Amino acid sequence: EVQLLESGGGLVQPGGSLRLSCAASGFTFSSYAMNWVRQAPGKGLEWVSGIYGSGNITYYADSVKGRFTISRDNPKNTLSLQMNSLRAEDTAVYYCAKTSGGSSGWYSCFDYWGQGTLVAVSS
Amino acid sequence: DIQMTQSPSTLSAFVGDRVTITCRASQSFSTWLAWYQQKPGKAPKLLIYKASSLESGVPSRFSGSGSGTEFTLTISSLQPDDFATYYCQQYKSYPGTFGQGTKVEIK
């Protein structure tokens, strides 16, 4: 059974940093691209970042480029998101999501999602 | 980026009604489209992929159709468990952009 378990969320001041993690199990982690998707309170879904199965190619939304870094540790089946220079508008529930096919993630939707972790940016 | 526009934003319906949600894309991309269901406080759940393929375990009352720039999600007979918010997503190109969501409410 595929399981994705996020952790690391919390309350942080504007300008601060936070590191999210997603522990994956139930599938061959290195064979699938992974993504972070966020949802601000009462709002829709926003893709944040994606990473190839190999970890060598990454993508970012313009809203987080230069501030967030996605990475993965395949031997440990863990996906991470390092978030720096946090802003109030980064407040959201952050989900990790597995792509449905292929290590690149291209032409793949998201077939499994974690339960989400809440990041609140406020002074 | 490809922009996705869903309509309506909110839909009120009775149990047993046939419900249709539309998703329009700013550019054509064949059938690289997915539909998700999200209930309050829960993660999204994949319902439909490749515009019309039903994800394993999803009830057959859900169906998807369309290609190019216009897509629809249909619930043939709305059940109490179906009251939720539905999102479309194109995944022809990175990023896989989402529609703004359609909330299906009880009438």
PDB file of C-alpha atoms in Angstrom:
ATOM      1  CA  GLU A   1       0.000   0.000   0.000  1.00  0.00           C
ATOM      2  CA  VAL A   2       1.375   3.387  -1.014  1.00  0.00           C
ATOM      3  CA  GLN A   3       1.796   5.757   1.903  1.00  0.00           C
ATOM      4  CA  LEU A   4       3.089   9.324   1.993  1.00  0.00           C
ATOM      5  CA  LEU A   5       3.571  10.995   5.346  1.00  0.00           C
ATOM      6  CA  GLU A   6       4.520  14.662   5.548  1.00  0.00           C
ATOM      7  CA  SER A   7       6.113  16.320   8.547  1.00  0.00           C
ATOM      8  CA  GLY A   8       7.901  19.520   9.489  1.00  0.00           C
ATOM      9  CA  GLY A   9       5.132  22.069   9.264  1.00  0.00           C
ATOM     10  CA  GLY A  10       4.548  24.719  11.899  1.00  0.00           C
ATOM     11  CA  LEU A  11       4.419  28.413  12.725  1.00  0.00           C
ATOM     12  CA  VAL A  12       7.311  30.535  11.467  1.00  0.00           C
ATOM     13  CA  GLN A  13       7.935  34.260  11.303  1.00  0.00           C
ATOM     14  CA  PRO A  14       8.179  36.094   7.976  1.00  0.00           C
ATOM     15  CA  GLY A  15      11.681  35.738   6.590  1.00  0.00           C
ATOM     16  CA  GLY A  16      12.205  32.482   8.449  1.00  0.00           C
ATOM     17  CA  SER A  17      12.929  28.977   7.198  1.00  0.00           C
ATOM     18  CA  LEU A  18      11.303  25.583   7.474  1.00  0.00           C
ATOM     19  CA  ARG A  19      12.100  22.145   6.092  1.00  0.00           C
ATOM     20  CA  LEU A  20       9.313  19.765   5.142  1.00  0.00           C
ATOM     21  CA  SER A  21       9.776  16.043   4.744  1.00  0.00           C
ATOM     22  CA  CYS A  22       7.692  13.330   3.136  1.00  0.00           C
ATOM     23  CA  ALA A  23       8.322   9.693   4.048  1.00  0.00           C
ATOM     24  CA  ALA A  24       7.270   7.358   1.272  1.00  0.00           C
ATOM     25  CA  SER A  25       6.544   3.631   1.366  1.00  0.00           C
ATOM     26  CA  GLY A  26       4.775   0.962  -0.634  1.00  0.00           C
ATOM     27  CA  PHE A  27       6.393   1.652  -4.011  1.00  0.00           C
ATOM     28  CA  THR A  28       9.828   1.905  -5.641  1.00  0.00           C
ATOM     29  CA  PHE A  29      10.497   5.498  -4.645  1.00  0.00           C
ATOM     30  CA  SER A  30      13.363   6.175  -7.054  1.00  0.00           C
ATOM     31  CA  SER A  31      11.226   5.182 -10.059  1.00  0.00           C
ATOM     32  CA  TYR A  32       8.775   8.053  -9.692  1.00  0.00           C
ATOM     33  CA  ALA A  33       8.931  11.805  -9.875  1.00  0.00           C
ATOM     34  CA  MET A  34       7.542  13.514  -6.814  1.00  0.00           C
ATOM     35  CA  ASN A  35       5.910  16.867  -6.250  1.00  0.00           C
ATOM     36  CA  TRP A  36       4.868  19.368  -3.610  1.00  0.00           C
ATOM     37  CA  VAL A  37       1.435  20.951  -3.965  1.00  0.00           C
ATOM     38  CA  ARG A  38       0.048  23.533  -1.559  1.00  0.00           C
ATOM     39  CA  GLN A  39      -3.364  24.852  -0.640  1.00  0.00           C
ATOM     40  CA  ALA A  40      -3.820  28.187   1.096  1.00  0.00           C
ATOM     41  CA  PRO A  41      -6.712  28.373   3.579  1.00  0.00           C
ATOM     42  CA  GLY A  42     -10.003  28.315   1.683  1.00  0.00           C
ATOM     43  CA  LYS A  43      -8.233  28.360  -1.692  1.00  0.00           C
ATOM     44  CA  GLY A  44      -7.482  25.950  -4.518  1.00  0.00           C
ATOM     45  CA  LEU A  45      -4.533  23.716  -5.292  1.00  0.00           C
ATOM     46  CA  GLU A  46      -1.211  25.228  -6.382  1.00  0.00           C
ATOM     47  CA  TRP A  47       1.676  23.126  -7.678  1.00  0.00           C
ATOM     48  CA  VAL A  48       4.896  24.219  -5.958  1.00  0.00           C
ATOM     49  CA  SER A  49       7.775  22.015  -7.084  1.00  0.00           C
ATOM     50  CA  GLY A  50       8.660  18.722  -8.743  1.00  0.00           C
ATOM     51  CA  ILE A  51      11.712  16.474  -8.928  1.00  0.00           C
ATOM     52  CA  TYR A  52      12.708  13.608 -11.192  1.00  0.00           C
ATOM     53  CA  GLY A  53      13.063  10.133  -9.752  1.00  0.00           C
ATOM     54  CA  SER A  54      16.828  10.394 -10.087  1.00  0.00           C
ATOM     55  CA  GLY A  55      16.822  13.756  -8.322  1.00  0.00           C
ATOM     56  CA  ASN A  56      18.851  15.447 -11.041  1.00  0.00           C
ATOM     57  CA  ILE A  57      16.084  17.594 -12.542  1.00  0.00           C
ATOM     58  CA  THR A  58      13.884  19.946 -10.531  1.00  0.00           C
ATOM     59  CA  TYR A  59      11.077  22.387 -11.321  1.00  0.00           C
ATOM     60  CA  TYR A  60       9.636  25.278  -9.355  1.00  0.00           C
ATOM     61  CA  ALA A  61       6.632  27.562  -9.524  1.00  0.00           C
ATOM     62  CA  ASP A  62       7.608  31.164 -10.182  1.00  0.00           C
ATOM     63  CA  SER A  63       6.145  32.105  -6.799  1.00  0.00           C
ATOM     64  CA  VAL A  64       8.782  30.067  -4.929  1.00  0.00           C
ATOM     65  CA  LYS A  65      11.751  30.025  -7.319  1.00  0.00           C
ATOM     66  CA  GLY A  66      14.950  31.064  -5.588  1.00  0.00           C
ATOM     67  CA  ARG A  67      13.458  30.579  -2.119  1.00  0.00           C
ATOM     68  CA  PHE A  68      12.452  26.898  -2.027  1.00  0.00           C
ATOM     69  CA  THR A  69      14.615  23.859  -2.786  1.00  0.00           C
ATOM     70  CA  ILE A  70      13.225  20.397  -3.449  1.00  0.00           C
ATOM     71  CA  SER A  71      15.401  17.336  -2.913  1.00  0.00           C
ATOM     72  CA  ARG A  72      15.119  13.625  -2.348  1.00  0.00           C
ATOM     73  CA  ASP A  73      17.051  10.849  -0.626  1.00  0.00           C
ATOM     74  CA  ASN A  74      16.215   7.714  -2.577  1.00  0.00           C
ATOM     75  CA  PRO A  75      17.930   5.196  -0.238  1.00  0.00           C
ATOM     76  CA  LYS A  76      15.842   6.664   2.613  1.00  0.00           C
ATOM     77  CA  ASN A  77      12.635   7.032   0.544  1.00  0.00           C
ATOM     78  CA  THR A  78      12.324  10.634   1.608  1.00  0.00           C
ATOM     79  CA  LEU A  79      11.281  13.793  -0.227  1.00  0.00           C
ATOM     80  CA  SER A  80      12.146  17.206   1.216  1.00  0.00           C
ATOM     81  CA  LEU A  81      11.295  20.849   0.669  1.00  0.00           C
ATOM     82  CA  GLN A  82      13.596  23.472   2.142  1.00  0.00           C
ATOM     83  CA  MET A  83      11.698  26.741   2.406  1.00  0.00           C
ATOM     84  CA  ASN A  84      13.625  29.965   3.012  1.00  0.00           C
ATOM     85  CA  SER A  85      12.614  33.631   3.110  1.00  0.00           C
ATOM     86  CA  LEU A  86       9.072  32.645   3.961  1.00  0.00           C
ATOM     87  CA  ARG A  87       6.247  35.094   3.363  1.00  0.00           C
ATOM     88  CA  ALA A  88       2.711  35.361   4.670  1.00  0.00           C
ATOM     89  CA  GLU A  89       1.436  34.212   1.278  1.00  0.00           C
ATOM     90  CA  ASP A  90       3.291  30.901   1.715  1.00  0.00           C
ATOM     91  CA  THR A  91       0.820  29.980   4.463  1.00  0.00           C
ATOM     92  CA  ALA A  92      -0.843  26.773   3.312  1.00  0.00           C
ATOM     93  CA  VAL A  93      -1.223  23.061   3.751  1.00  0.00           C
ATOM     94  CA  TYR A  94       1.627  21.414   1.859  1.00  0.00           C
ATOM     95  CA  TYR A  95       1.035  18.026   0.255  1.00  0.00           C
ATOM     96  CA  CYS A  96       3.568  15.682  -1.245  1.00  0.00           C
ATOM     97  CA  ALA A  97       2.209  13.873  -4.276  1.00  0.00           C
ATOM     98  CA  LYS A  98       3.479  10.910  -6.270  1.00  0.00           C
ATOM     99  CA  THR A  99       3.302  11.022 -10.051  1.00  0.00           C
ATOM    100  CA  SER A 100       1.408   8.213 -11.707  1.00  0.00           C
ATOM    101  CA  GLY A 101       4.078   7.029 -14.074  1.00  0.00           C
ATOM    102  CA  GLY A 102       7.644   7.534 -15.150  1.00  0.00           C
ATOM    103  CA  SER A 103      10.659   8.861 -13.351  1.00  0.00           C
ATOM    104  CA  SER A 104      10.436  12.210 -15.133  1.00  0.00           C
ATOM    105  CA  GLY A 105       6.864  12.994 -14.191  1.00  0.00           C
ATOM    106  CA  TRP A 106       6.045  14.257 -17.639  1.00  0.00           C
ATOM    107  CA  TYR A 107       2.583  13.261 -18.835  1.00  0.00           C
ATOM    108  CA  SER A 108       1.768  12.000 -15.352  1.00  0.00           C
ATOM    109  CA  CYS A 109      -0.932  13.071 -12.953  1.00  0.00           C
ATOM    110  CA  PHE A 110      -0.769  12.623  -9.188  1.00  0.00           C
ATOM    111  CA  ASP A 111      -2.130   9.273  -8.077  1.00  0.00           C
ATOM    112  CA  TYR A 112      -1.232   9.370  -4.373  1.00  0.00           C
ATOM    113  CA  TRP A 113      -1.153  12.269  -1.922  1.00  0.00           C
ATOM    114  CA  GLY A 114      -0.025  12.602   1.651  1.00  0.00           C
ATOM    115  CA  GLN A 115      -2.309  13.963   4.361  1.00  0.00           C
ATOM    116  CA  GLY A 116      -0.611  17.357   4.281  1.00  0.00           C
ATOM    117  CA  THR A 117       1.302  19.488   6.762  1.00  0.00           C
ATOM    118  CA  LEU A 118       0.326  23.045   7.703  1.00  0.00           C
ATOM    119  CA  VAL A 119       2.797  25.884   7.328  1.00  0.00           C
ATOM    120  CA  ALA A 120       1.753  29.174   8.910  1.00  0.00           C
ATOM    121  CA  VAL A 121       3.865  32.280   8.319  1.00  0.00           C
ATOM    122  CA  SER A 122       3.014  35.027  10.756  1.00  0.00           C
ATOM    123  CA  SER A 123       4.628  37.378  13.231  1.00  0.00           C
TER     124      SER A 123
ATOM    125  CA  ASP B   1       1.730  28.061 -18.656  1.00  0.00           C
ATOM    126  CA  ILE B   2      -1.552  26.439 -19.626  1.00  0.00           C
ATOM    127  CA  GLN B   3      -4.453  28.053 -17.734  1.00  0.00           C
ATOM    128  CA  MET B   4      -7.422  25.951 -16.650  1.00  0.00           C
ATOM    129  CA  THR B   5     -10.874  27.431 -16.018  1.00  0.00           C
ATOM    130  CA  GLN B   6     -13.612  25.423 -14.348  1.00  0.00           C
ATOM    131  CA  SER B   7     -17.321  26.152 -14.367  1.00  0.00           C
ATOM    132  CA  PRO B   8     -19.388  26.542 -12.374  1.00  0.00           C
ATOM    133  CA  SER B   9     -17.477  27.557  -9.242  1.00  0.00           C
ATOM    134  CA  THR B  10     -20.305  26.256  -7.067  1.00  0.00           C
ATOM    135  CA  LEU B  11     -23.056  23.837  -7.912  1.00  0.00           C
ATOM    136  CA  SER B  12     -26.098  22.980  -5.789  1.00  0.00           C
ATOM    137  CA  ALA B  13     -27.797  19.680  -6.497  1.00  0.00           C
ATOM    138  CA  PHE B  14     -30.054  17.016  -5.030  1.00  0.00           C
ATOM    139  CA  VAL B  15     -29.068  13.451  -4.288  1.00  0.00           C
ATOM    140  CA  GLY B  16     -29.792  11.492  -7.460  1.00  0.00           C
ATOM    141  CA  ASP B  17     -29.171  14.417  -9.827  1.00  0.00           C
ATOM    142  CA  ARG B  18     -26.930  14.171 -12.864  1.00  0.00           C
ATOM    143  CA  VAL B  19     -24.112  16.677 -12.452  1.00  0.00           C
ATOM    144  CA  THR B  20     -21.674  18.018 -15.022  1.00  0.00           C
ATOM    145  CA  ILE B  21     -18.568  20.125 -14.381  1.00  0.00           C
ATOM    146  CA  THR B  22     -16.653  21.755 -17.239  1.00  0.00           C
ATOM    147  CA  CYS B  23     -12.962  22.513 -17.503  1.00  0.00           C
ATOM    148  CA  ARG B  24     -11.581  24.680 -20.306  1.00  0.00           C
ATOM    149  CA  ALA B  25      -7.905  25.050 -21.211  1.00  0.00           C
ATOM    150  CA  SER B  26      -6.118  28.087 -22.623  1.00  0.00           C
ATOM    151  CA  GLN B  27      -4.456  25.857 -25.205  1.00  0.00           C
ATOM    152  CA  SER B  28      -5.046  22.425 -26.656  1.00  0.00           C
ATOM    153  CA  PHE B  29      -3.283  19.398 -25.166  1.00  0.00           C
ATOM    154  CA  SER B  30      -5.052  16.233 -26.333  1.00  0.00           C
ATOM    155  CA  THR B  31      -6.274  14.228 -23.310  1.00  0.00           C
ATOM    156  CA  TRP B  32      -3.658  14.888 -20.623  1.00  0.00           C
ATOM    157  CA  LEU B  33      -6.281  15.812 -18.064  1.00  0.00           C
ATOM    158  CA  ALA B  34      -7.116  14.517 -14.602  1.00  0.00           C
ATOM    159  CA  TRP B  35      -9.986  15.100 -12.188  1.00  0.00           C
ATOM    160  CA  TYR B  36      -9.633  15.052  -8.402  1.00  0.00           C
ATOM    161  CA  GLN B  37     -12.134  15.058  -5.556  1.00  0.00           C
ATOM    162  CA  GLN B  38     -11.320  16.790  -2.288  1.00  0.00           C
ATOM    163  CA  LYS B  39     -13.323  16.706   0.914  1.00  0.00           C
ATOM    164  CA  PRO B  40     -12.787  19.251   3.721  1.00  0.00           C
ATOM    165  CA  GLY B  41      -9.597  18.623   5.662  1.00  0.00           C
ATOM    166  CA  LYS B  42      -8.545  15.777   3.364  1.00  0.00           C
ATOM    167  CA  ALA B  43      -6.050  15.344   0.553  1.00  0.00           C
ATOM    168  CA  PRO B  44      -7.247  15.330  -3.042  1.00  0.00           C
ATOM    169  CA  LYS B  45      -8.147  11.945  -4.501  1.00  0.00           C
ATOM    170  CA  LEU B  46      -7.582  11.012  -8.136  1.00  0.00           C
ATOM    171  CA  LEU B  47     -10.846  10.117  -9.912  1.00  0.00           C
ATOM    172  CA  ILE B  48     -10.150  10.295 -13.639  1.00  0.00           C
ATOM    173  CA  TYR B  49      -6.954  10.386 -15.685  1.00  0.00           C
ATOM    174  CA  LYS B  50      -6.279  10.704 -19.404  1.00  0.00           C
ATOM    175  CA  ALA B  51      -9.544  12.643 -19.576  1.00  0.00           C
ATOM    176  CA  SER B  52     -11.790   9.561 -19.457  1.00  0.00           C
ATOM    177  CA  SER B  53     -10.017   6.692 -17.667  1.00  0.00           C
ATOM    178  CA  LEU B  54     -11.500   5.789 -14.305  1.00  0.00           C
ATOM    179  CA  GLU B  55      -8.983   5.331 -11.505  1.00  0.00           C
ATOM    180  CA  SER B  56      -9.149   1.946  -9.804  1.00  0.00           C
ATOM    181  CA  GLY B  57     -11.735   1.826  -7.033  1.00  0.00           C
ATOM    182  CA  VAL B  58     -13.651   4.907  -8.177  1.00  0.00           C
ATOM    183  CA  PRO B  59     -17.408   4.314  -8.596  1.00  0.00           C
ATOM    184  CA  SER B  60     -18.646   4.005 -12.156  1.00  0.00           C
ATOM    185  CA  ARG B  61     -21.101   6.897 -11.687  1.00  0.00           C
ATOM    186  CA  PHE B  62     -18.089   9.135 -12.314  1.00  0.00           C
ATOM    187  CA  SER B  63     -17.075   9.645 -15.927  1.00  0.00           C
ATOM    188  CA  GLY B  64     -14.913  12.038 -17.884  1.00  0.00           C
ATOM    189  CA  SER B  65     -14.878  13.149 -21.481  1.00  0.00           C
ATOM    190  CA  GLY B  66     -13.346  15.685 -23.822  1.00  0.00           C
ATOM    191  CA  SER B  67     -10.115  16.495 -25.577  1.00  0.00           C
ATOM    192  CA  GLY B  68      -8.254  19.519 -26.824  1.00  0.00           C
ATOM    193  CA  THR B  69      -9.489  22.451 -24.764  1.00  0.00           C
ATOM    194  CA  GLU B  70     -12.843  21.373 -23.305  1.00  0.00           C
ATOM    195  CA  PHE B  71     -13.380  18.605 -20.788  1.00  0.00           C
ATOM    196  CA  THR B  72     -16.245  17.467 -18.575  1.00  0.00           C
ATOM    197  CA  LEU B  73     -16.653  15.463 -15.401  1.00  0.00           C
ATOM    198  CA  THR B  74     -20.079  13.869 -15.012  1.00  0.00           C
ATOM    199  CA  ILE B  75     -21.599  12.246 -11.953  1.00  0.00           C
ATOM    200  CA  SER B  76     -24.527  10.232 -13.253  1.00  0.00           C
ATOM    201  CA  SER B  77     -26.470  10.026  -9.978  1.00  0.00           C
ATOM    202  CA  LEU B  78     -25.166  12.213  -7.163  1.00  0.00           C
ATOM    203  CA  GLN B  79     -24.683  10.380  -3.872  1.00  0.00           C
ATOM    204  CA  PRO B  80     -24.294  11.851  -0.361  1.00  0.00           C
ATOM    205  CA  ASP B  81     -20.600  10.925  -0.380  1.00  0.00           C
ATOM    206  CA  ASP B  82     -20.036  12.997  -3.550  1.00  0.00           C
ATOM    207  CA  PHE B  83     -20.530  16.389  -1.950  1.00  0.00           C
ATOM    208  CA  ALA B  84     -17.020  17.781  -2.210  1.00  0.00           C
ATOM    209  CA  THR B  85     -14.826  20.092  -4.280  1.00  0.00           C
ATOM    210  CA  TYR B  86     -13.617  18.870  -7.662  1.00  0.00           C
ATOM    211  CA  TYR B  87     -10.472  20.025  -9.476  1.00  0.00           C
ATOM    212  CA  CYS B  88      -9.269  19.437 -12.999  1.00  0.00           C
ATOM    213  CA  GLN B  89      -5.546  19.358 -13.797  1.00  0.00           C
ATOM    214  CA  GLN B  90      -3.714  19.414 -17.087  1.00  0.00           C
ATOM    215  CA  TYR B  91      -0.501  17.427 -17.089  1.00  0.00           C
ATOM    216  CA  LYS B  92       0.675  17.904 -20.629  1.00  0.00           C
ATOM    217  CA  SER B  93       3.398  20.247 -19.438  1.00  0.00           C
ATOM    218  CA  TYR B  94       5.151  21.256 -16.254  1.00  0.00           C
ATOM    219  CA  PRO B  95       3.676  22.633 -14.115  1.00  0.00           C
ATOM    220  CA  GLY B  96       0.578  20.545 -14.047  1.00  0.00           C
ATOM    221  CA  THR B  97      -1.835  23.418 -13.550  1.00  0.00           C
ATOM    222  CA  PHE B  98      -5.117  23.029 -11.694  1.00  0.00           C
ATOM    223  CA  GLY B  99      -8.482  24.591 -12.266  1.00  0.00           C
ATOM    224  CA  GLN B 100      -9.841  26.775  -9.475  1.00  0.00           C
ATOM    225  CA  GLY B 101     -12.233  24.096  -8.251  1.00  0.00           C
ATOM    226  CA  THR B 102     -15.972  23.410  -8.296  1.00  0.00           C
ATOM    227  CA  LYS B 103     -17.750  22.950  -4.986  1.00  0.00           C
ATOM    228  CA  VAL B 104     -20.725  20.591  -5.168  1.00  0.00           C
ATOM    229  CA  GLU B 105     -23.209  21.392  -2.414  1.00  0.00           C
ATOM    230  CA  ILE B 106     -26.408  19.791  -1.182  1.00  0.00           C
ATOM    231  CA  LYS B 107     -29.579  21.517  -2.428  1.00  0.00           C
TER     232      LYS B 107
END
